[in-house]
Amino acid sequence: MKQTFNKPRLLIIGCGDVGLRLLPLVRERFRVFAVTSSPDRCGELRAAGAVPIVADLDHRASLARLKGLAHHIVHLAPPPGRGALDQRSRNLTAILPDGARLVYVSTSGVYGDCQGQQIDETQPVAPKNARAVRRVDAERVLRQWARGSGSRLAIVRAPGIYARERLPLERLRLGTPALLAEDDVFTNHIHADDLARIVALALMRALPGRVYNAVDDSEMRMAEYFDAVADAFDLSRPPRLPRAELAQQVSPQLMTFMSESRRIGNGRIKRELGVRLRYPQIAPALTALANTN
């Protein structure tokens, strides 16, 4: 027990699916505290090796007990679902200690539409939808906090995260159409296990103020991804429609994902973090997932 309490403390904010995958990678090195807004999840987090803390990023007063708790932080919580600002990150930075080390998982959506071009972390942000605008605001808030507090911040930008429980199987069963090849967009992906590994490595190896693209080696258009999922799980491939017709059949939110095309490089996570992807390509990963009971 004494050895456990002598470990440095790690605070995970927003310990959902990726957070639970991260826990086995860090709990031997750190005494981990996991924040949840749901008291019902405390047992799950405790069983996974974390000390659960009930707090809500939307209610700043509830974060008081976290003040100065840990000098290592992983911030996995998304911004609120509306508005242009991320008040949650503002509330969080108010209780973080000076000289901390924080990894923030953002989204590759901050790059906006790059018209299918190959990009890396030097690409300027150009968010095109409200979700991405809030993420850019969160990154800006965290950078300002890091500069003012003498802390080390790493931003990990993740694209579409997939895992056995995070696949568009229901979409395929419903026969939701996809875009014709000539209208389709390039999309980027990362397996949830690989994202957890990237976060763990960034926690220890990231350069101060550095941005890292957490993407795999695959280069696929969106409909090709749906086809690959369908093939792996023995489902019908989705029908293809021109963009104008598809826009009449799917939600505006879904169309935003089908209106941004980019091919994101991952050289920096390999060079600087030493990442070796377990799932570098989607098709073999999907086959493995389909064979998992």
PDB file of C-alpha atoms in Angstrom:
ATOM      1  CA  MET A   1       0.000   0.000   0.000  1.00  0.00           C
ATOM      2  CA  LYS A   2       2.839   2.380   0.846  1.00  0.00           C
ATOM      3  CA  GLN A   3       4.350   1.789  -2.583  1.00  0.00           C
ATOM      4  CA  THR A   4       1.021   2.717  -4.214  1.00  0.00           C
ATOM      5  CA  PHE A   5       0.820   6.032  -2.393  1.00  0.00           C
ATOM      6  CA  ASN A   6       4.429   6.884  -3.300  1.00  0.00           C
ATOM      7  CA  LYS A   7       3.588   6.839  -7.004  1.00  0.00           C
ATOM      8  CA  PRO A   8       3.083  10.154  -8.825  1.00  0.00           C
ATOM      9  CA  ARG A   9      -0.559  11.024  -9.337  1.00  0.00           C
ATOM     10  CA  LEU A  10      -2.318  11.064 -12.685  1.00  0.00           C
ATOM     11  CA  LEU A  11      -5.708  12.683 -13.171  1.00  0.00           C
ATOM     12  CA  ILE A  12      -7.846  11.476 -16.104  1.00  0.00           C
ATOM     13  CA  ILE A  13     -10.628  13.869 -17.043  1.00  0.00           C
ATOM     14  CA  GLY A  14     -13.431  12.204 -18.998  1.00  0.00           C
ATOM     15  CA  CYS A  15     -12.530   8.560 -18.411  1.00  0.00           C
ATOM     16  CA  GLY A  16     -14.770   6.887 -20.973  1.00  0.00           C
ATOM     17  CA  ASP A  17     -13.852   4.208 -23.512  1.00  0.00           C
ATOM     18  CA  VAL A  18     -10.393   5.562 -24.366  1.00  0.00           C
ATOM     19  CA  GLY A  19      -9.716   6.339 -20.724  1.00  0.00           C
ATOM     20  CA  LEU A  20     -10.487   2.763 -19.723  1.00  0.00           C
ATOM     21  CA  ARG A  21      -8.093   1.528 -22.414  1.00  0.00           C
ATOM     22  CA  LEU A  22      -5.467   3.951 -21.109  1.00  0.00           C
ATOM     23  CA  LEU A  23      -5.697   2.764 -17.497  1.00  0.00           C
ATOM     24  CA  PRO A  24      -3.823  -0.549 -17.927  1.00  0.00           C
ATOM     25  CA  LEU A  25      -1.002   1.357 -19.620  1.00  0.00           C
ATOM     26  CA  VAL A  26      -0.456   3.853 -16.795  1.00  0.00           C
ATOM     27  CA  ARG A  27      -1.669   2.353 -13.511  1.00  0.00           C
ATOM     28  CA  GLU A  28       1.648   0.648 -12.729  1.00  0.00           C
ATOM     29  CA  ARG A  29       3.511   3.947 -13.005  1.00  0.00           C
ATOM     30  CA  PHE A  30       0.901   6.288 -11.522  1.00  0.00           C
ATOM     31  CA  ARG A  31      -1.724   6.392  -8.845  1.00  0.00           C
ATOM     32  CA  VAL A  32      -4.633   7.203 -11.133  1.00  0.00           C
ATOM     33  CA  PHE A  33      -7.645   9.348 -10.279  1.00  0.00           C
ATOM     34  CA  ALA A  34     -10.497   9.243 -12.799  1.00  0.00           C
ATOM     35  CA  VAL A  35     -13.173  11.933 -12.958  1.00  0.00           C
ATOM     36  CA  THR A  36     -16.723  11.000 -13.861  1.00  0.00           C
ATOM     37  CA  SER A  37     -19.942  12.974 -13.707  1.00  0.00           C
ATOM     38  CA  SER A  38     -21.910   9.763 -13.101  1.00  0.00           C
ATOM     39  CA  PRO A  39     -21.802   8.160  -9.638  1.00  0.00           C
ATOM     40  CA  ASP A  40     -22.972   4.921 -11.257  1.00  0.00           C
ATOM     41  CA  ARG A  41     -19.573   4.549 -12.945  1.00  0.00           C
ATOM     42  CA  CYS A  42     -17.503   4.602  -9.758  1.00  0.00           C
ATOM     43  CA  GLY A  43     -17.505   0.825  -9.394  1.00  0.00           C
ATOM     44  CA  GLU A  44     -16.363   0.332 -12.988  1.00  0.00           C
ATOM     45  CA  LEU A  45     -13.520   2.826 -12.605  1.00  0.00           C
ATOM     46  CA  ARG A  46     -12.430   1.362  -9.283  1.00  0.00           C
ATOM     47  CA  ALA A  47     -12.363  -2.140 -10.772  1.00  0.00           C
ATOM     48  CA  ALA A  48     -10.205  -0.827 -13.615  1.00  0.00           C
ATOM     49  CA  GLY A  49      -7.604   0.409 -11.151  1.00  0.00           C
ATOM     50  CA  ALA A  50      -8.494   4.081 -10.690  1.00  0.00           C
ATOM     51  CA  VAL A  51      -9.677   6.121  -7.748  1.00  0.00           C
ATOM     52  CA  PRO A  52     -13.032   7.522  -8.934  1.00  0.00           C
ATOM     53  CA  ILE A  53     -13.958  11.133  -8.266  1.00  0.00           C
ATOM     54  CA  VAL A  54     -17.428  12.453  -9.024  1.00  0.00           C
ATOM     55  CA  ALA A  55     -17.228  15.943 -10.514  1.00  0.00           C
ATOM     56  CA  ASP A  56     -18.780  17.822 -13.412  1.00  0.00           C
ATOM     57  CA  LEU A  57     -16.779  20.072 -15.723  1.00  0.00           C
ATOM     58  CA  ASP A  58     -19.916  22.093 -16.358  1.00  0.00           C
ATOM     59  CA  HIS A  59     -20.112  23.004 -12.659  1.00  0.00           C
ATOM     60  CA  ARG A  60     -16.919  24.674 -11.540  1.00  0.00           C
ATOM     61  CA  ALA A  61     -17.682  24.360  -7.831  1.00  0.00           C
ATOM     62  CA  SER A  62     -17.709  20.566  -8.123  1.00  0.00           C
ATOM     63  CA  LEU A  63     -14.067  20.642  -9.243  1.00  0.00           C
ATOM     64  CA  ALA A  64     -12.774  22.164  -6.016  1.00  0.00           C
ATOM     65  CA  ARG A  65     -11.629  18.827  -4.622  1.00  0.00           C
ATOM     66  CA  LEU A  66      -9.410  18.345  -7.686  1.00  0.00           C
ATOM     67  CA  LYS A  67      -7.370  21.496  -7.051  1.00  0.00           C
ATOM     68  CA  GLY A  68      -3.681  20.603  -7.060  1.00  0.00           C
ATOM     69  CA  LEU A  69      -4.472  16.874  -6.873  1.00  0.00           C
ATOM     70  CA  ALA A  70      -2.091  15.740  -9.626  1.00  0.00           C
ATOM     71  CA  HIS A  71       0.721  17.143 -11.751  1.00  0.00           C
ATOM     72  CA  HIS A  72       0.045  14.731 -14.618  1.00  0.00           C
ATOM     73  CA  ILE A  73      -3.309  15.151 -16.372  1.00  0.00           C
ATOM     74  CA  VAL A  74      -4.978  13.553 -19.369  1.00  0.00           C
ATOM     75  CA  HIS A  75      -7.921  15.610 -20.640  1.00  0.00           C
ATOM     76  CA  LEU A  76     -10.298  13.423 -22.661  1.00  0.00           C
ATOM     77  CA  ALA A  77     -13.540  15.325 -22.083  1.00  0.00           C
ATOM     78  CA  PRO A  78     -15.215  16.913 -25.117  1.00  0.00           C
ATOM     79  CA  PRO A  79     -16.398  20.521 -25.119  1.00  0.00           C
ATOM     80  CA  PRO A  80     -20.111  21.272 -24.517  1.00  0.00           C
ATOM     81  CA  GLY A  81     -22.539  20.444 -27.291  1.00  0.00           C
ATOM     82  CA  ARG A  82     -23.333  24.033 -28.200  1.00  0.00           C
ATOM     83  CA  GLY A  83     -21.794  27.471 -28.454  1.00  0.00           C
ATOM     84  CA  ALA A  84     -18.394  28.580 -29.744  1.00  0.00           C
ATOM     85  CA  LEU A  85     -16.446  28.284 -26.478  1.00  0.00           C
ATOM     86  CA  ASP A  86     -15.259  25.390 -24.347  1.00  0.00           C
ATOM     87  CA  GLN A  87     -16.143  26.476 -20.842  1.00  0.00           C
ATOM     88  CA  ARG A  88     -15.219  23.023 -19.567  1.00  0.00           C
ATOM     89  CA  SER A  89     -11.536  23.527 -20.326  1.00  0.00           C
ATOM     90  CA  ARG A  90     -11.703  26.958 -18.725  1.00  0.00           C
ATOM     91  CA  ASN A  91     -13.183  25.447 -15.565  1.00  0.00           C
ATOM     92  CA  LEU A  92     -10.512  22.750 -15.558  1.00  0.00           C
ATOM     93  CA  THR A  93      -7.518  25.063 -15.913  1.00  0.00           C
ATOM     94  CA  ALA A  94      -8.750  27.055 -12.914  1.00  0.00           C
ATOM     95  CA  ILE A  95      -7.911  24.125 -10.594  1.00  0.00           C
ATOM     96  CA  LEU A  96      -4.758  22.757 -12.233  1.00  0.00           C
ATOM     97  CA  PRO A  97      -1.397  23.276 -10.506  1.00  0.00           C
ATOM     98  CA  ASP A  98       1.510  25.239 -11.929  1.00  0.00           C
ATOM     99  CA  GLY A  99       4.228  23.186 -13.570  1.00  0.00           C
ATOM    100  CA  ALA A 100       1.845  20.390 -14.560  1.00  0.00           C
ATOM    101  CA  ARG A 101       2.065  18.072 -17.551  1.00  0.00           C
ATOM    102  CA  LEU A 102      -1.146  17.747 -19.563  1.00  0.00           C
ATOM    103  CA  VAL A 103      -2.160  15.760 -22.639  1.00  0.00           C
ATOM    104  CA  TYR A 104      -5.314  16.973 -24.359  1.00  0.00           C
ATOM    105  CA  VAL A 105      -7.089  14.787 -26.899  1.00  0.00           C
ATOM    106  CA  SER A 106      -8.567  17.076 -29.527  1.00  0.00           C
ATOM    107  CA  THR A 107      -9.863  16.287 -33.016  1.00  0.00           C
ATOM    108  CA  SER A 108      -8.438  16.361 -36.517  1.00  0.00           C
ATOM    109  CA  GLY A 109     -11.632  18.217 -37.439  1.00  0.00           C
ATOM    110  CA  VAL A 110      -9.855  21.450 -36.471  1.00  0.00           C
ATOM    111  CA  TYR A 111      -8.106  21.335 -39.875  1.00  0.00           C
ATOM    112  CA  GLY A 112     -11.394  21.712 -41.726  1.00  0.00           C
ATOM    113  CA  ASP A 113     -11.667  20.799 -45.404  1.00  0.00           C
ATOM    114  CA  CYS A 114      -8.253  20.342 -47.005  1.00  0.00           C
ATOM    115  CA  GLN A 115      -9.706  19.152 -50.334  1.00  0.00           C
ATOM    116  CA  GLY A 116      -8.022  15.776 -50.064  1.00  0.00           C
ATOM    117  CA  GLN A 117      -4.519  17.175 -49.664  1.00  0.00           C
ATOM    118  CA  GLN A 118      -1.833  15.442 -47.591  1.00  0.00           C
ATOM    119  CA  ILE A 119      -1.234  17.455 -44.410  1.00  0.00           C
ATOM    120  CA  ASP A 120       0.733  17.261 -41.180  1.00  0.00           C
ATOM    121  CA  GLU A 121       0.761  19.131 -37.864  1.00  0.00           C
ATOM    122  CA  THR A 122       2.002  22.334 -39.541  1.00  0.00           C
ATOM    123  CA  GLN A 123      -1.345  22.723 -41.327  1.00  0.00           C
ATOM    124  CA  PRO A 124      -3.180  25.811 -39.977  1.00  0.00           C
ATOM    125  CA  VAL A 125      -6.490  25.152 -38.249  1.00  0.00           C
ATOM    126  CA  ALA A 126      -9.581  26.137 -40.236  1.00  0.00           C
ATOM    127  CA  PRO A 127     -12.631  24.671 -38.479  1.00  0.00           C
ATOM    128  CA  LYS A 128     -15.764  24.437 -40.589  1.00  0.00           C
ATOM    129  CA  ASN A 129     -18.350  23.261 -38.066  1.00  0.00           C
ATOM    130  CA  ALA A 130     -19.355  24.189 -34.532  1.00  0.00           C
ATOM    131  CA  ARG A 131     -17.786  21.104 -32.933  1.00  0.00           C
ATOM    132  CA  ALA A 132     -14.400  21.882 -34.434  1.00  0.00           C
ATOM    133  CA  VAL A 133     -14.695  25.577 -33.509  1.00  0.00           C
ATOM    134  CA  ARG A 134     -15.143  24.581 -29.867  1.00  0.00           C
ATOM    135  CA  ARG A 135     -12.116  22.285 -30.082  1.00  0.00           C
ATOM    136  CA  VAL A 136      -9.960  25.103 -31.444  1.00  0.00           C
ATOM    137  CA  ASP A 137     -11.125  27.246 -28.546  1.00  0.00           C
ATOM    138  CA  ALA A 138     -10.194  24.484 -26.083  1.00  0.00           C
ATOM    139  CA  GLU A 139      -6.716  24.191 -27.591  1.00  0.00           C
ATOM    140  CA  ARG A 140      -6.274  27.956 -27.335  1.00  0.00           C
ATOM    141  CA  VAL A 141      -7.394  28.016 -23.688  1.00  0.00           C
ATOM    142  CA  LEU A 142      -5.035  25.185 -22.749  1.00  0.00           C
ATOM    143  CA  ARG A 143      -2.084  26.780 -24.536  1.00  0.00           C
ATOM    144  CA  GLN A 144      -2.681  30.020 -22.672  1.00  0.00           C
ATOM    145  CA  TRP A 145      -2.854  28.127 -19.364  1.00  0.00           C
ATOM    146  CA  ALA A 146       0.370  26.238 -20.111  1.00  0.00           C
ATOM    147  CA  ARG A 147       2.270  29.418 -20.923  1.00  0.00           C
ATOM    148  CA  GLY A 148       0.988  31.222 -17.848  1.00  0.00           C
ATOM    149  CA  SER A 149       1.594  28.369 -15.406  1.00  0.00           C
ATOM    150  CA  GLY A 150       4.924  27.059 -16.651  1.00  0.00           C
ATOM    151  CA  SER A 151       3.275  23.763 -17.601  1.00  0.00           C
ATOM    152  CA  ARG A 152       3.867  21.301 -20.438  1.00  0.00           C
ATOM    153  CA  LEU A 153       0.997  20.748 -22.850  1.00  0.00           C
ATOM    154  CA  ALA A 154       0.708  18.202 -25.648  1.00  0.00           C
ATOM    155  CA  ILE A 155      -2.273  18.220 -28.005  1.00  0.00           C
ATOM    156  CA  VAL A 156      -3.206  14.910 -29.616  1.00  0.00           C
ATOM    157  CA  ARG A 157      -5.548  15.374 -32.581  1.00  0.00           C
ATOM    158  CA  ALA A 158      -7.570  12.237 -33.223  1.00  0.00           C
ATOM    159  CA  PRO A 159      -9.726  11.456 -36.289  1.00  0.00           C
ATOM    160  CA  GLY A 160     -12.507   8.855 -36.418  1.00  0.00           C
ATOM    161  CA  ILE A 161     -11.942   6.462 -33.512  1.00  0.00           C
ATOM    162  CA  TYR A 162     -13.018   2.886 -34.082  1.00  0.00           C
ATOM    163  CA  ALA A 163     -13.197  -0.306 -32.014  1.00  0.00           C
ATOM    164  CA  ARG A 164     -15.517  -3.308 -31.814  1.00  0.00           C
ATOM    165  CA  GLU A 165     -18.188  -1.192 -30.121  1.00  0.00           C
ATOM    166  CA  ARG A 166     -17.536   1.866 -32.296  1.00  0.00           C
ATOM    167  CA  LEU A 167     -18.368   0.715 -35.810  1.00  0.00           C
ATOM    168  CA  PRO A 168     -21.156   1.919 -38.163  1.00  0.00           C
ATOM    169  CA  LEU A 169     -22.901  -1.473 -38.097  1.00  0.00           C
ATOM    170  CA  GLU A 170     -26.372  -0.054 -37.477  1.00  0.00           C
ATOM    171  CA  ARG A 171     -25.878   2.448 -40.270  1.00  0.00           C
ATOM    172  CA  LEU A 172     -25.035  -0.408 -42.622  1.00  0.00           C
ATOM    173  CA  ARG A 173     -27.979  -2.508 -41.479  1.00  0.00           C
ATOM    174  CA  LEU A 174     -30.280   0.429 -42.178  1.00  0.00           C
ATOM    175  CA  GLY A 175     -28.830   0.801 -45.668  1.00  0.00           C
ATOM    176  CA  THR A 176     -27.855   4.453 -45.212  1.00  0.00           C
ATOM    177  CA  PRO A 177     -26.287   5.588 -48.498  1.00  0.00           C
ATOM    178  CA  ALA A 178     -22.727   6.767 -49.002  1.00  0.00           C
ATOM    179  CA  LEU A 179     -21.247   9.123 -51.574  1.00  0.00           C
ATOM    180  CA  LEU A 180     -20.365   8.219 -55.110  1.00  0.00           C
ATOM    181  CA  ALA A 181     -16.624   7.781 -55.621  1.00  0.00           C
ATOM    182  CA  GLU A 182     -16.298  11.046 -57.567  1.00  0.00           C
ATOM    183  CA  ASP A 183     -17.968  12.969 -54.709  1.00  0.00           C
ATOM    184  CA  ASP A 184     -16.374  11.104 -51.827  1.00  0.00           C
ATOM    185  CA  VAL A 185     -13.939  12.477 -49.248  1.00  0.00           C
ATOM    186  CA  PHE A 186     -10.756  11.108 -47.734  1.00  0.00           C
ATOM    187  CA  THR A 187     -11.231  10.161 -44.095  1.00  0.00           C
ATOM    188  CA  ASN A 188      -8.788   9.255 -41.339  1.00  0.00           C
ATOM    189  CA  HIS A 189      -8.996   6.703 -38.546  1.00  0.00           C
ATOM    190  CA  ILE A 190      -7.348   5.362 -35.407  1.00  0.00           C
ATOM    191  CA  HIS A 191      -8.139   2.271 -33.370  1.00  0.00           C
ATOM    192  CA  ALA A 192      -9.108   3.136 -29.788  1.00  0.00           C
ATOM    193  CA  ASP A 193      -6.316   0.911 -28.414  1.00  0.00           C
ATOM    194  CA  ASP A 194      -3.707   2.701 -30.533  1.00  0.00           C
ATOM    195  CA  LEU A 195      -5.058   6.082 -29.425  1.00  0.00           C
ATOM    196  CA  ALA A 196      -4.693   5.039 -25.779  1.00  0.00           C
ATOM    197  CA  ARG A 197      -1.074   4.034 -26.456  1.00  0.00           C
ATOM    198  CA  ILE A 198      -0.352   7.335 -28.181  1.00  0.00           C
ATOM    199  CA  VAL A 199      -1.759   9.242 -25.204  1.00  0.00           C
ATOM    200  CA  ALA A 200       0.347   7.192 -22.774  1.00  0.00           C
ATOM    201  CA  LEU A 201       3.506   7.879 -24.778  1.00  0.00           C
ATOM    202  CA  ALA A 202       2.665  11.573 -25.133  1.00  0.00           C
ATOM    203  CA  LEU A 203       2.304  11.795 -21.374  1.00  0.00           C
ATOM    204  CA  MET A 204       5.942  10.817 -20.969  1.00  0.00           C
ATOM    205  CA  ARG A 205       7.683  11.832 -24.210  1.00  0.00           C
ATOM    206  CA  ALA A 206       5.827  14.746 -25.813  1.00  0.00           C
ATOM    207  CA  LEU A 207       7.711  17.957 -26.425  1.00  0.00           C
ATOM    208  CA  PRO A 208       6.265  21.057 -24.717  1.00  0.00           C
ATOM    209  CA  GLY A 209       3.496  22.715 -26.693  1.00  0.00           C
ATOM    210  CA  ARG A 210       3.619  20.038 -29.386  1.00  0.00           C
ATOM    211  CA  VAL A 211       0.725  18.866 -31.567  1.00  0.00           C
ATOM    212  CA  TYR A 212       0.534  15.214 -32.603  1.00  0.00           C
ATOM    213  CA  ASN A 213      -1.749  13.678 -35.219  1.00  0.00           C
ATOM    214  CA  ALA A 214      -3.002  10.347 -33.852  1.00  0.00           C
ATOM    215  CA  VAL A 215      -3.826   8.622 -37.147  1.00  0.00           C
ATOM    216  CA  ASP A 216      -3.038   5.215 -38.616  1.00  0.00           C
ATOM    217  CA  ASP A 217      -1.310   4.431 -41.915  1.00  0.00           C
ATOM    218  CA  SER A 218      -4.446   3.844 -43.958  1.00  0.00           C
ATOM    219  CA  GLU A 219      -5.600   6.118 -46.757  1.00  0.00           C
ATOM    220  CA  MET A 220      -9.274   5.571 -47.528  1.00  0.00           C
ATOM    221  CA  ARG A 221     -12.279   7.411 -48.788  1.00  0.00           C
ATOM    222  CA  MET A 222     -15.299   7.336 -46.516  1.00  0.00           C
ATOM    223  CA  ALA A 223     -17.400   4.958 -48.579  1.00  0.00           C
ATOM    224  CA  GLU A 224     -14.418   2.613 -48.844  1.00  0.00           C
ATOM    225  CA  TYR A 225     -14.357   2.488 -45.059  1.00  0.00           C
ATOM    226  CA  PHE A 226     -18.052   1.617 -44.944  1.00  0.00           C
ATOM    227  CA  ASP A 227     -17.437  -1.081 -47.563  1.00  0.00           C
ATOM    228  CA  ALA A 228     -14.577  -2.514 -45.518  1.00  0.00           C
ATOM    229  CA  VAL A 229     -16.752  -2.693 -42.392  1.00  0.00           C
ATOM    230  CA  ALA A 230     -19.576  -4.294 -44.361  1.00  0.00           C
ATOM    231  CA  ASP A 231     -17.250  -6.898 -45.862  1.00  0.00           C
ATOM    232  CA  ALA A 232     -15.701  -7.783 -42.504  1.00  0.00           C
ATOM    233  CA  PHE A 233     -19.085  -8.277 -40.837  1.00  0.00           C
ATOM    234  CA  ASP A 234     -20.851  -9.922 -43.774  1.00  0.00           C
ATOM    235  CA  LEU A 235     -23.245  -7.023 -44.356  1.00  0.00           C
ATOM    236  CA  SER A 236     -24.410  -5.395 -47.569  1.00  0.00           C
ATOM    237  CA  ARG A 237     -22.292  -2.541 -48.817  1.00  0.00           C
ATOM    238  CA  PRO A 238     -24.119   0.813 -48.702  1.00  0.00           C
ATOM    239  CA  PRO A 239     -25.663   2.202 -51.878  1.00  0.00           C
ATOM    240  CA  ARG A 240     -23.884   5.187 -53.440  1.00  0.00           C
ATOM    241  CA  LEU A 241     -25.550   8.504 -54.251  1.00  0.00           C
ATOM    242  CA  PRO A 242     -24.432  11.868 -55.639  1.00  0.00           C
ATOM    243  CA  ARG A 243     -23.799  14.495 -52.984  1.00  0.00           C
ATOM    244  CA  ALA A 244     -26.969  16.500 -53.726  1.00  0.00           C
ATOM    245  CA  GLU A 245     -29.207  13.444 -53.381  1.00  0.00           C
ATOM    246  CA  LEU A 246     -27.450  12.168 -50.264  1.00  0.00           C
ATOM    247  CA  ALA A 247     -27.918  15.535 -48.547  1.00  0.00           C
ATOM    248  CA  GLN A 248     -31.688  15.005 -48.773  1.00  0.00           C
ATOM    249  CA  GLN A 249     -31.513  11.645 -46.990  1.00  0.00           C
ATOM    250  CA  VAL A 250     -29.059  12.092 -44.120  1.00  0.00           C
ATOM    251  CA  SER A 251     -28.813  14.550 -41.246  1.00  0.00           C
ATOM    252  CA  PRO A 252     -26.949  17.855 -41.624  1.00  0.00           C
ATOM    253  CA  GLN A 253     -24.540  16.649 -38.933  1.00  0.00           C
ATOM    254  CA  LEU A 254     -23.655  13.568 -40.946  1.00  0.00           C
ATOM    255  CA  MET A 255     -23.194  15.690 -44.052  1.00  0.00           C
ATOM    256  CA  THR A 256     -20.576  17.778 -42.257  1.00  0.00           C
ATOM    257  CA  PHE A 257     -18.415  14.654 -41.992  1.00  0.00           C
ATOM    258  CA  MET A 258     -18.927  14.078 -45.701  1.00  0.00           C
ATOM    259  CA  SER A 259     -17.876  17.621 -46.615  1.00  0.00           C
ATOM    260  CA  GLU A 260     -14.300  17.605 -45.310  1.00  0.00           C
ATOM    261  CA  SER A 261     -11.521  15.729 -47.086  1.00  0.00           C
ATOM    262  CA  ARG A 262      -7.963  15.395 -45.815  1.00  0.00           C
ATOM    263  CA  ARG A 263      -5.132  12.874 -45.700  1.00  0.00           C
ATOM    264  CA  ILE A 264      -3.270  13.259 -42.440  1.00  0.00           C
ATOM    265  CA  GLY A 265       0.337  12.187 -41.951  1.00  0.00           C
ATOM    266  CA  ASN A 266       1.489  10.441 -38.772  1.00  0.00           C
ATOM    267  CA  GLY A 267       5.269  10.757 -39.026  1.00  0.00           C
ATOM    268  CA  ARG A 268       5.609  12.876 -35.904  1.00  0.00           C
ATOM    269  CA  ILE A 269       4.084  10.318 -33.510  1.00  0.00           C
ATOM    270  CA  LYS A 270       6.520   7.732 -34.855  1.00  0.00           C
ATOM    271  CA  ARG A 271       9.625   9.945 -34.781  1.00  0.00           C
ATOM    272  CA  GLU A 272       9.077  11.779 -31.512  1.00  0.00           C
ATOM    273  CA  LEU A 273       6.911   9.436 -29.448  1.00  0.00           C
ATOM    274  CA  GLY A 274       8.212   6.126 -30.760  1.00  0.00           C
ATOM    275  CA  VAL A 275       4.702   4.929 -31.620  1.00  0.00           C
ATOM    276  CA  ARG A 276       4.395   1.487 -33.203  1.00  0.00           C
ATOM    277  CA  LEU A 277       0.817   1.056 -34.280  1.00  0.00           C
ATOM    278  CA  ARG A 278      -0.878  -2.199 -33.399  1.00  0.00           C
ATOM    279  CA  TYR A 279      -3.490  -1.561 -36.101  1.00  0.00           C
ATOM    280  CA  PRO A 280      -1.733   0.382 -38.901  1.00  0.00           C
ATOM    281  CA  GLN A 281      -4.287  -0.625 -41.559  1.00  0.00           C
ATOM    282  CA  ILE A 282      -8.057  -0.722 -41.213  1.00  0.00           C
ATOM    283  CA  ALA A 283      -8.994  -3.812 -43.232  1.00  0.00           C
ATOM    284  CA  PRO A 284      -6.939  -6.335 -41.188  1.00  0.00           C
ATOM    285  CA  ALA A 285      -8.084  -4.639 -37.987  1.00  0.00           C
ATOM    286  CA  LEU A 286     -11.727  -4.999 -38.988  1.00  0.00           C
ATOM    287  CA  THR A 287     -11.234  -8.679 -39.783  1.00  0.00           C
ATOM    288  CA  ALA A 288      -9.733  -9.184 -36.327  1.00  0.00           C
ATOM    289  CA  LEU A 289     -12.612  -7.303 -34.715  1.00  0.00           C
ATOM    290  CA  ALA A 290     -15.198  -9.344 -36.605  1.00  0.00           C
ATOM    291  CA  ASN A 291     -13.608 -12.538 -35.273  1.00  0.00           C
ATOM    292  CA  THR A 292     -13.689 -11.281 -31.687  1.00  0.00           C
ATOM    293  CA  ASN A 293     -16.516 -12.683 -29.589  1.00  0.00           C
TER     294      ASN A 293
END
